[in-house]
Amino acid sequence: MTLDGTIMPTVFDRGIDDAFVSALNAAYDAGGWWRTLADDTDLLIAVRSNYLNVYWRGNSLLKVSCEKGRLVGRVHYKYLLRAGRTPDYVLVEDGRPVIPDPASFLTQNIGDLRSLKAAAKPYAGAEKVGVHDIVMGNPNIVDVEVAFSVAGTEEGDSGNPRVDFAAIHEMVDEVRLVFFEAKLFSNSEVRAGGDTPPKVVEQVNRYAALLRQHGEQVERSYRRVFGNLLAMKGVVGRHPERDAVLRKVLAGEKPLVICDRPRLVLFGFDDDQRRGVVWTKHRGKLVDLLGADRILLRGNSVGFTNGISAP
């Protein structure tokens, strides 16, 4: 939606083709950088539209695509800068930095995850770290940074609406895909004065409208994603119980149902804050606008599974 209220057309697409999966698996079997990434269970490999994102603490460390049968990665230079390099200061002569070995400032192997994570750590704010904790603690989460692309833009464009993560819930007669927007308790978007709705309510309602609008695209895309997750070496087998549910969907044993009622996840508070008079009013407003069943709260993001791991 633009500033003047115009609704922009959006699209939703996920999945990589068999040739891409084959290239990934061949690289995995060969060892090297891709196997190092795929085997690191502290990383989340997210399937996009013909590419992958490799996430750590909310930072996309690497974008991986398949070009002419070869794996090609793209990384922001800030994640390549060597943290803790000494000396800290560089000599400047006649206005020019004197750097005998410029390459020493950059990580030379994308498989050097210790260096990549050290470089990324300053960019992982409290909210990103909290979401990472939640994702790592809920193996039924199948995607993060779920973006709906505005027509004419790329999926990764920062202006595209995106919900924080999606998880599968196995029900008696269906498998439900549920979406979650996560916020730090201190985030001003969860509060608003007077009768004004908090900004987060507008966000969640917008995601709900997009899910209703693109339900068929979302279902079709995640069926491809499920197949990809079960076919990629290093990814399949990480979470056997999740894999079993994905197989039920793909085998037609249970239908995949897209839930168009995203839930709001709030974390990062102590008991005094939770019981405070001011917050009680804001919480009541959220409950009135979204419903109590869609508001999930836990002070600590570590171990936050209620309403996420299961309905």
mmCIF file of C-alpha atoms in Angstrom:
data_model
loop_
_atom_site.group_PDB
_atom_site.id
_atom_site.type_symbol
_atom_site.label_atom_id
_atom_site.label_comp_id
_atom_site.label_asym_id
_atom_site.label_seq_id
_atom_site.Cartn_x
_atom_site.Cartn_y
_atom_site.Cartn_z
ATOM 1 C CA MET A 1 0.000 0.000 0.000
ATOM 2 C CA THR A 2 1.357 3.420 -0.919
ATOM 3 C CA LEU A 3 1.277 6.518 1.243
ATOM 4 C CA ASP A 4 -1.906 7.695 -0.475
ATOM 5 C CA GLY A 5 -3.683 4.444 0.391
ATOM 6 C CA THR A 6 -3.446 2.845 -3.062
ATOM 7 C CA ILE A 7 -3.247 -0.949 -2.916
ATOM 8 C CA MET A 8 -0.358 -2.171 -5.054
ATOM 9 C CA PRO A 9 -0.657 -5.537 -6.829
ATOM 10 C CA THR A 10 1.452 -8.226 -5.169
ATOM 11 C CA VAL A 11 2.606 -11.717 -6.056
ATOM 12 C CA PHE A 12 3.829 -14.705 -4.055
ATOM 13 C CA ASP A 13 6.190 -17.335 -5.376
ATOM 14 C CA ARG A 14 8.501 -19.852 -3.704
ATOM 15 C CA GLY A 15 10.502 -22.849 -4.813
ATOM 16 C CA ILE A 16 13.643 -23.947 -6.634
ATOM 17 C CA ASP A 17 13.790 -26.396 -9.534
ATOM 18 C CA ASP A 18 15.248 -29.913 -9.658
ATOM 19 C CA ALA A 19 18.406 -28.764 -11.426
ATOM 20 C CA PHE A 20 19.122 -26.335 -8.579
ATOM 21 C CA VAL A 21 18.530 -29.053 -5.970
ATOM 22 C CA SER A 22 20.862 -31.390 -7.873
ATOM 23 C CA ALA A 23 23.590 -28.732 -7.944
ATOM 24 C CA LEU A 24 23.199 -28.194 -4.197
ATOM 25 C CA ASN A 25 23.403 -31.900 -3.455
ATOM 26 C CA ALA A 26 26.420 -32.377 -5.717
ATOM 27 C CA ALA A 27 28.175 -29.531 -3.895
ATOM 28 C CA TYR A 28 27.196 -31.058 -0.563
ATOM 29 C CA ASP A 29 28.652 -34.422 -1.542
ATOM 30 C CA ALA A 30 31.849 -32.721 -2.683
ATOM 31 C CA GLY A 31 32.316 -31.068 0.704
ATOM 32 C CA GLY A 32 33.543 -27.488 0.920
ATOM 33 C CA TRP A 33 31.680 -24.266 1.612
ATOM 34 C CA TRP A 34 28.116 -25.400 0.831
ATOM 35 C CA ARG A 35 28.343 -28.466 3.040
ATOM 36 C CA THR A 36 29.707 -26.301 5.861
ATOM 37 C CA LEU A 37 26.689 -24.002 5.603
ATOM 38 C CA ALA A 38 24.120 -26.763 5.145
ATOM 39 C CA ASP A 39 25.426 -28.695 8.159
ATOM 40 C CA ASP A 40 25.405 -25.708 10.525
ATOM 41 C CA THR A 41 22.154 -26.131 12.479
ATOM 42 C CA ASP A 42 22.454 -22.573 13.807
ATOM 43 C CA LEU A 43 21.775 -21.316 10.278
ATOM 44 C CA LEU A 44 18.385 -21.296 8.607
ATOM 45 C CA ILE A 45 18.240 -22.025 4.887
ATOM 46 C CA ALA A 46 15.144 -20.370 3.420
ATOM 47 C CA VAL A 47 13.763 -21.206 -0.025
ATOM 48 C CA ARG A 48 12.869 -18.222 -2.184
ATOM 49 C CA SER A 49 11.844 -17.816 -5.812
ATOM 50 C CA ASN A 50 14.691 -19.599 -7.603
ATOM 51 C CA TYR A 51 17.243 -18.774 -4.917
ATOM 52 C CA LEU A 52 18.055 -19.429 -1.267
ATOM 53 C CA ASN A 53 18.785 -17.121 1.651
ATOM 54 C CA VAL A 54 21.053 -18.316 4.446
ATOM 55 C CA TYR A 55 20.090 -16.586 7.712
ATOM 56 C CA TRP A 56 21.832 -16.178 11.039
ATOM 57 C CA ARG A 57 20.273 -14.068 13.786
ATOM 58 C CA GLY A 58 18.013 -12.338 11.301
ATOM 59 C CA ASN A 59 20.853 -11.443 8.948
ATOM 60 C CA SER A 60 20.896 -12.867 5.437
ATOM 61 C CA LEU A 61 24.534 -13.917 5.274
ATOM 62 C CA LEU A 62 24.335 -15.251 1.755
ATOM 63 C CA LYS A 63 22.057 -15.414 -1.265
ATOM 64 C CA VAL A 64 22.597 -18.578 -3.308
ATOM 65 C CA SER A 65 21.385 -19.117 -6.870
ATOM 66 C CA CYS A 66 22.088 -21.622 -9.630
ATOM 67 C CA GLU A 67 23.475 -20.167 -12.841
ATOM 68 C CA LYS A 68 24.259 -22.456 -15.770
ATOM 69 C CA GLY A 69 24.422 -25.416 -13.404
ATOM 70 C CA ARG A 70 26.823 -23.736 -10.978
ATOM 71 C CA LEU A 71 26.119 -22.458 -7.486
ATOM 72 C CA VAL A 72 26.691 -18.715 -7.243
ATOM 73 C CA GLY A 73 26.560 -16.792 -4.008
ATOM 74 C CA ARG A 74 26.156 -13.095 -3.260
ATOM 75 C CA VAL A 75 27.106 -11.618 0.090
ATOM 76 C CA HIS A 76 27.002 -8.072 1.432
ATOM 77 C CA TYR A 77 30.548 -6.817 1.899
ATOM 78 C CA LYS A 78 29.881 -5.923 5.553
ATOM 79 C CA TYR A 79 29.713 -9.632 6.392
ATOM 80 C CA LEU A 80 33.150 -10.177 4.861
ATOM 81 C CA LEU A 81 34.966 -7.602 6.992
ATOM 82 C CA ARG A 82 37.220 -9.354 9.473
ATOM 83 C CA ALA A 83 36.185 -8.499 13.013
ATOM 84 C CA GLY A 84 38.977 -7.958 15.501
ATOM 85 C CA ARG A 85 41.637 -7.374 12.882
ATOM 86 C CA THR A 86 44.769 -5.752 14.276
ATOM 87 C CA PRO A 87 46.148 -3.185 14.187
ATOM 88 C CA ASP A 88 42.921 -1.192 14.391
ATOM 89 C CA TYR A 89 44.332 1.839 12.634
ATOM 90 C CA VAL A 90 45.685 2.188 9.105
ATOM 91 C CA LEU A 91 48.548 4.537 8.264
ATOM 92 C CA VAL A 92 47.610 7.444 5.967
ATOM 93 C CA GLU A 93 50.309 9.092 3.844
ATOM 94 C CA ASP A 94 49.656 11.981 1.462
ATOM 95 C CA GLY A 95 45.937 11.470 1.998
ATOM 96 C CA ARG A 96 46.012 7.815 0.986
ATOM 97 C CA PRO A 97 45.584 4.797 3.277
ATOM 98 C CA VAL A 98 48.621 2.532 3.194
ATOM 99 C CA ILE A 99 47.279 -1.021 3.043
ATOM 100 C CA PRO A 100 50.000 -3.499 2.013
ATOM 101 C CA ASP A 101 47.566 -6.424 1.964
ATOM 102 C CA PRO A 102 43.966 -5.260 1.299
ATOM 103 C CA ALA A 103 42.724 -8.851 1.137
ATOM 104 C CA SER A 104 43.602 -9.276 4.816
ATOM 105 C CA PHE A 105 40.596 -7.101 5.675
ATOM 106 C CA LEU A 106 38.151 -9.579 4.118
ATOM 107 C CA THR A 107 37.163 -13.173 4.765
ATOM 108 C CA GLN A 108 38.430 -15.197 1.831
ATOM 109 C CA ASN A 109 36.288 -18.323 2.227
ATOM 110 C CA ILE A 110 32.500 -18.214 2.586
ATOM 111 C CA GLY A 111 32.791 -21.436 4.564
ATOM 112 C CA ASP A 112 34.586 -19.520 7.328
ATOM 113 C CA LEU A 113 31.388 -19.209 9.365
ATOM 114 C CA ARG A 114 33.137 -18.042 12.514
ATOM 115 C CA SER A 115 34.339 -14.929 10.675
ATOM 116 C CA LEU A 116 31.009 -14.352 8.910
ATOM 117 C CA LYS A 117 29.075 -14.574 12.174
ATOM 118 C CA ALA A 118 31.534 -12.293 13.958
ATOM 119 C CA ALA A 119 31.068 -9.685 11.224
ATOM 120 C CA ALA A 120 27.271 -10.073 11.320
ATOM 121 C CA LYS A 121 26.907 -9.934 15.103
ATOM 122 C CA PRO A 122 26.770 -6.085 15.374
ATOM 123 C CA TYR A 123 23.818 -6.055 12.948
ATOM 124 C CA ALA A 124 21.764 -8.500 15.016
ATOM 125 C CA GLY A 125 19.596 -6.283 17.215
ATOM 126 C CA ALA A 126 17.578 -7.548 20.161
ATOM 127 C CA GLU A 127 14.454 -8.158 18.060
ATOM 128 C CA LYS A 128 16.367 -10.107 15.412
ATOM 129 C CA VAL A 129 18.131 -12.199 18.048
ATOM 130 C CA GLY A 130 14.800 -12.906 19.754
ATOM 131 C CA VAL A 131 13.224 -14.091 16.520
ATOM 132 C CA HIS A 132 16.295 -16.264 15.877
ATOM 133 C CA ASP A 133 15.860 -17.850 19.333
ATOM 134 C CA ILE A 134 12.219 -18.597 18.543
ATOM 135 C CA VAL A 135 13.010 -20.058 15.120
ATOM 136 C CA MET A 136 15.740 -22.292 16.550
ATOM 137 C CA GLY A 137 13.398 -23.473 19.304
ATOM 138 C CA ASN A 138 10.499 -24.425 17.025
ATOM 139 C CA PRO A 139 11.486 -27.014 14.412
ATOM 140 C CA ASN A 140 8.059 -26.797 12.766
ATOM 141 C CA ILE A 141 8.963 -23.346 11.400
ATOM 142 C CA VAL A 142 9.413 -23.704 7.643
ATOM 143 C CA ASP A 143 10.151 -20.135 6.536
ATOM 144 C CA VAL A 144 11.279 -16.721 7.757
ATOM 145 C CA GLU A 145 11.043 -13.205 6.340
ATOM 146 C CA VAL A 146 8.018 -14.224 4.287
ATOM 147 C CA ALA A 147 7.733 -11.499 1.647
ATOM 148 C CA PHE A 148 4.933 -10.640 -0.743
ATOM 149 C CA SER A 149 6.503 -8.967 -3.760
ATOM 150 C CA VAL A 150 4.910 -5.804 -5.096
ATOM 151 C CA ALA A 151 4.593 -6.154 -8.872
ATOM 152 C CA GLY A 152 7.679 -4.862 -10.626
ATOM 153 C CA THR A 153 9.985 -5.352 -7.625
ATOM 154 C CA GLU A 154 12.301 -8.138 -6.539
ATOM 155 C CA GLU A 155 11.301 -10.370 -3.661
ATOM 156 C CA GLY A 156 14.143 -9.132 -1.469
ATOM 157 C CA ASP A 157 13.320 -5.434 -1.817
ATOM 158 C CA SER A 158 13.037 -3.864 1.635
ATOM 159 C CA GLY A 159 9.753 -2.118 0.797
ATOM 160 C CA ASN A 160 7.847 -5.359 0.239
ATOM 161 C CA PRO A 161 5.484 -6.452 3.023
ATOM 162 C CA ARG A 162 6.944 -9.377 4.962
ATOM 163 C CA VAL A 163 5.841 -11.391 7.966
ATOM 164 C CA ASP A 164 8.488 -12.782 10.326
ATOM 165 C CA PHE A 165 7.986 -16.550 10.107
ATOM 166 C CA ALA A 166 5.639 -19.376 9.144
ATOM 167 C CA ALA A 167 5.091 -22.710 10.900
ATOM 168 C CA ILE A 168 3.149 -25.887 10.219
ATOM 169 C CA HIS A 169 0.580 -27.240 12.686
ATOM 170 C CA GLU A 170 -0.582 -30.809 12.172
ATOM 171 C CA MET A 171 -4.284 -31.115 12.939
ATOM 172 C CA VAL A 172 -6.476 -34.221 12.954
ATOM 173 C CA ASP A 173 -7.559 -33.859 9.332
ATOM 174 C CA GLU A 174 -5.269 -31.187 7.867
ATOM 175 C CA VAL A 175 -1.909 -29.474 8.083
ATOM 176 C CA ARG A 176 -2.248 -25.798 8.772
ATOM 177 C CA LEU A 177 0.348 -23.195 7.729
ATOM 178 C CA VAL A 178 0.301 -20.365 10.271
ATOM 179 C CA PHE A 179 2.086 -17.007 10.006
ATOM 180 C CA PHE A 180 3.564 -14.963 12.846
ATOM 181 C CA GLU A 181 4.629 -11.343 13.291
ATOM 182 C CA ALA A 182 7.131 -10.970 16.146
ATOM 183 C CA LYS A 183 7.872 -7.800 18.088
ATOM 184 C CA LEU A 184 10.068 -6.850 20.999
ATOM 185 C CA PHE A 185 8.005 -5.658 23.959
ATOM 186 C CA SER A 186 9.687 -2.237 23.791
ATOM 187 C CA ASN A 187 8.772 -1.753 20.115
ATOM 188 C CA SER A 188 6.578 1.339 19.874
ATOM 189 C CA GLU A 189 4.508 -0.299 17.109
ATOM 190 C CA VAL A 190 2.641 -2.419 19.672
ATOM 191 C CA ARG A 191 1.263 0.665 21.449
ATOM 192 C CA ALA A 192 -0.897 3.649 20.523
ATOM 193 C CA GLY A 193 -2.636 6.354 22.504
ATOM 194 C CA GLY A 194 -6.383 6.850 22.786
ATOM 195 C CA ASP A 195 -8.550 4.908 20.366
ATOM 196 C CA THR A 196 -5.876 4.764 17.663
ATOM 197 C CA PRO A 197 -4.975 1.168 16.681
ATOM 198 C CA PRO A 198 -1.308 0.246 17.188
ATOM 199 C CA LYS A 199 0.683 0.135 13.976
ATOM 200 C CA VAL A 200 1.296 -3.589 14.397
ATOM 201 C CA VAL A 201 -2.446 -4.256 14.084
ATOM 202 C CA GLU A 202 -2.438 -2.600 10.667
ATOM 203 C CA GLN A 203 0.564 -4.763 9.724
ATOM 204 C CA VAL A 204 -1.069 -7.998 10.839
ATOM 205 C CA ASN A 205 -4.353 -7.126 9.131
ATOM 206 C CA ARG A 206 -2.494 -6.345 5.931
ATOM 207 C CA TYR A 207 -0.778 -9.742 6.041
ATOM 208 C CA ALA A 208 -4.154 -11.384 6.594
ATOM 209 C CA ALA A 209 -5.566 -9.623 3.532
ATOM 210 C CA LEU A 210 -2.564 -10.714 1.433
ATOM 211 C CA LEU A 211 -2.950 -14.325 2.565
ATOM 212 C CA ARG A 212 -6.605 -14.286 1.574
ATOM 213 C CA GLN A 213 -5.764 -12.657 -1.752
ATOM 214 C CA HIS A 214 -2.948 -15.060 -2.597
ATOM 215 C CA GLY A 215 -4.088 -18.219 -0.826
ATOM 216 C CA GLU A 216 -3.723 -20.433 -3.891
ATOM 217 C CA GLN A 217 -0.287 -19.024 -4.743
ATOM 218 C CA VAL A 218 0.857 -19.478 -1.141
ATOM 219 C CA GLU A 219 -0.352 -23.085 -0.996
ATOM 220 C CA ARG A 220 1.205 -23.936 -4.348
ATOM 221 C CA SER A 221 4.487 -22.293 -3.387
ATOM 222 C CA TYR A 222 4.814 -24.039 -0.055
ATOM 223 C CA ARG A 223 4.138 -27.405 -1.606
ATOM 224 C CA ARG A 224 7.224 -26.743 -3.747
ATOM 225 C CA VAL A 225 9.129 -25.527 -0.683
ATOM 226 C CA PHE A 226 8.222 -28.670 1.261
ATOM 227 C CA GLY A 227 9.561 -30.784 -1.591
ATOM 228 C CA ASN A 228 12.747 -28.712 -1.651
ATOM 229 C CA LEU A 229 13.271 -29.059 2.112
ATOM 230 C CA LEU A 230 12.918 -32.828 1.813
ATOM 231 C CA ALA A 231 15.321 -33.029 -1.143
ATOM 232 C CA MET A 232 18.227 -30.846 0.033
ATOM 233 C CA LYS A 233 21.023 -32.762 1.711
ATOM 234 C CA GLY A 234 21.996 -31.173 5.013
ATOM 235 C CA VAL A 235 18.481 -29.776 5.423
ATOM 236 C CA VAL A 236 16.400 -32.948 5.252
ATOM 237 C CA GLY A 237 16.806 -34.914 8.452
ATOM 238 C CA ARG A 238 17.415 -31.900 10.679
ATOM 239 C CA HIS A 239 13.879 -32.184 12.037
ATOM 240 C CA PRO A 240 12.492 -35.703 11.437
ATOM 241 C CA GLU A 241 9.063 -34.969 12.928
ATOM 242 C CA ARG A 242 8.639 -31.933 10.661
ATOM 243 C CA ASP A 243 9.809 -33.940 7.664
ATOM 244 C CA ALA A 244 7.159 -36.569 8.396
ATOM 245 C CA VAL A 245 4.411 -33.938 8.340
ATOM 246 C CA LEU A 246 5.716 -32.443 5.090
ATOM 247 C CA ARG A 247 5.647 -35.898 3.508
ATOM 248 C CA LYS A 248 2.009 -36.355 4.539
ATOM 249 C CA VAL A 249 1.120 -33.151 2.695
ATOM 250 C CA LEU A 250 3.019 -34.095 -0.439
ATOM 251 C CA ALA A 251 1.583 -37.625 -0.415
ATOM 252 C CA GLY A 252 -1.945 -36.237 -0.213
ATOM 253 C CA GLU A 253 -2.599 -37.798 3.199
ATOM 254 C CA LYS A 254 -3.574 -34.423 4.631
ATOM 255 C CA PRO A 255 -4.450 -31.179 2.819
ATOM 256 C CA LEU A 256 -2.374 -28.047 3.343
ATOM 257 C CA VAL A 257 -4.581 -25.234 4.628
ATOM 258 C CA ILE A 258 -3.348 -21.631 4.663
ATOM 259 C CA CYS A 259 -4.359 -19.857 7.859
ATOM 260 C CA ASP A 260 -5.254 -16.243 7.083
ATOM 261 C CA ARG A 261 -5.210 -15.137 10.748
ATOM 262 C CA PRO A 262 -1.569 -14.265 11.498
ATOM 263 C CA ARG A 263 -0.564 -14.279 15.147
ATOM 264 C CA LEU A 264 1.335 -11.603 17.045
ATOM 265 C CA VAL A 265 4.328 -12.749 19.102
ATOM 266 C CA LEU A 266 5.595 -10.430 21.861
ATOM 267 C CA PHE A 267 8.743 -11.065 23.919
ATOM 268 C CA GLY A 268 11.468 -9.302 25.879
ATOM 269 C CA PHE A 269 9.815 -8.215 29.134
ATOM 270 C CA ASP A 270 9.886 -9.036 32.846
ATOM 271 C CA ASP A 271 7.000 -9.814 35.162
ATOM 272 C CA ASP A 272 6.712 -6.233 36.441
ATOM 273 C CA GLN A 273 6.390 -4.931 32.883
ATOM 274 C CA ARG A 274 3.800 -7.576 32.007
ATOM 275 C CA ARG A 275 1.657 -6.680 35.002
ATOM 276 C CA GLY A 276 2.055 -2.899 34.651
ATOM 277 C CA VAL A 277 -1.088 -0.764 34.509
ATOM 278 C CA VAL A 278 -0.044 1.041 31.320
ATOM 279 C CA TRP A 279 0.772 -2.170 29.442
ATOM 280 C CA THR A 280 -2.470 -3.794 30.591
ATOM 281 C CA LYS A 281 -4.376 -1.130 28.676
ATOM 282 C CA HIS A 282 -2.301 -1.624 25.530
ATOM 283 C CA ARG A 283 -2.625 -5.391 25.763
ATOM 284 C CA GLY A 284 -6.385 -5.063 26.123
ATOM 285 C CA LYS A 285 -6.509 -3.010 22.935
ATOM 286 C CA LEU A 286 -4.526 -5.656 21.038
ATOM 287 C CA VAL A 287 -6.827 -8.386 22.308
ATOM 288 C CA ASP A 288 -9.910 -6.393 21.302
ATOM 289 C CA LEU A 289 -8.576 -5.808 17.801
ATOM 290 C CA LEU A 290 -6.948 -9.168 17.038
ATOM 291 C CA GLY A 291 -8.459 -11.630 19.506
ATOM 292 C CA ALA A 292 -6.876 -13.245 22.562
ATOM 293 C CA ASP A 293 -6.033 -16.428 20.635
ATOM 294 C CA ARG A 294 -3.776 -14.456 18.292
ATOM 295 C CA ILE A 295 -1.690 -12.714 20.964
ATOM 296 C CA LEU A 296 1.268 -14.786 22.197
ATOM 297 C CA LEU A 297 3.432 -13.438 25.038
ATOM 298 C CA ARG A 298 6.540 -14.698 26.791
ATOM 299 C CA GLY A 299 9.211 -12.654 28.530
ATOM 300 C CA ASN A 300 12.143 -14.738 27.292
ATOM 301 C CA SER A 301 12.431 -15.577 23.601
ATOM 302 C CA VAL A 302 14.454 -18.689 24.466
ATOM 303 C CA GLY A 303 12.004 -21.540 24.960
ATOM 304 C CA PHE A 304 9.090 -19.600 23.444
ATOM 305 C CA THR A 305 7.019 -22.428 21.973
ATOM 306 C CA ASN A 306 3.474 -21.828 23.224
ATOM 307 C CA GLY A 307 1.151 -21.254 20.266
ATOM 308 C CA ILE A 308 4.041 -21.731 17.818
ATOM 309 C CA SER A 309 5.112 -25.380 18.064
ATOM 310 C CA ALA A 310 1.462 -26.422 18.387
ATOM 311 C CA PRO A 311 -1.955 -24.754 17.920
#
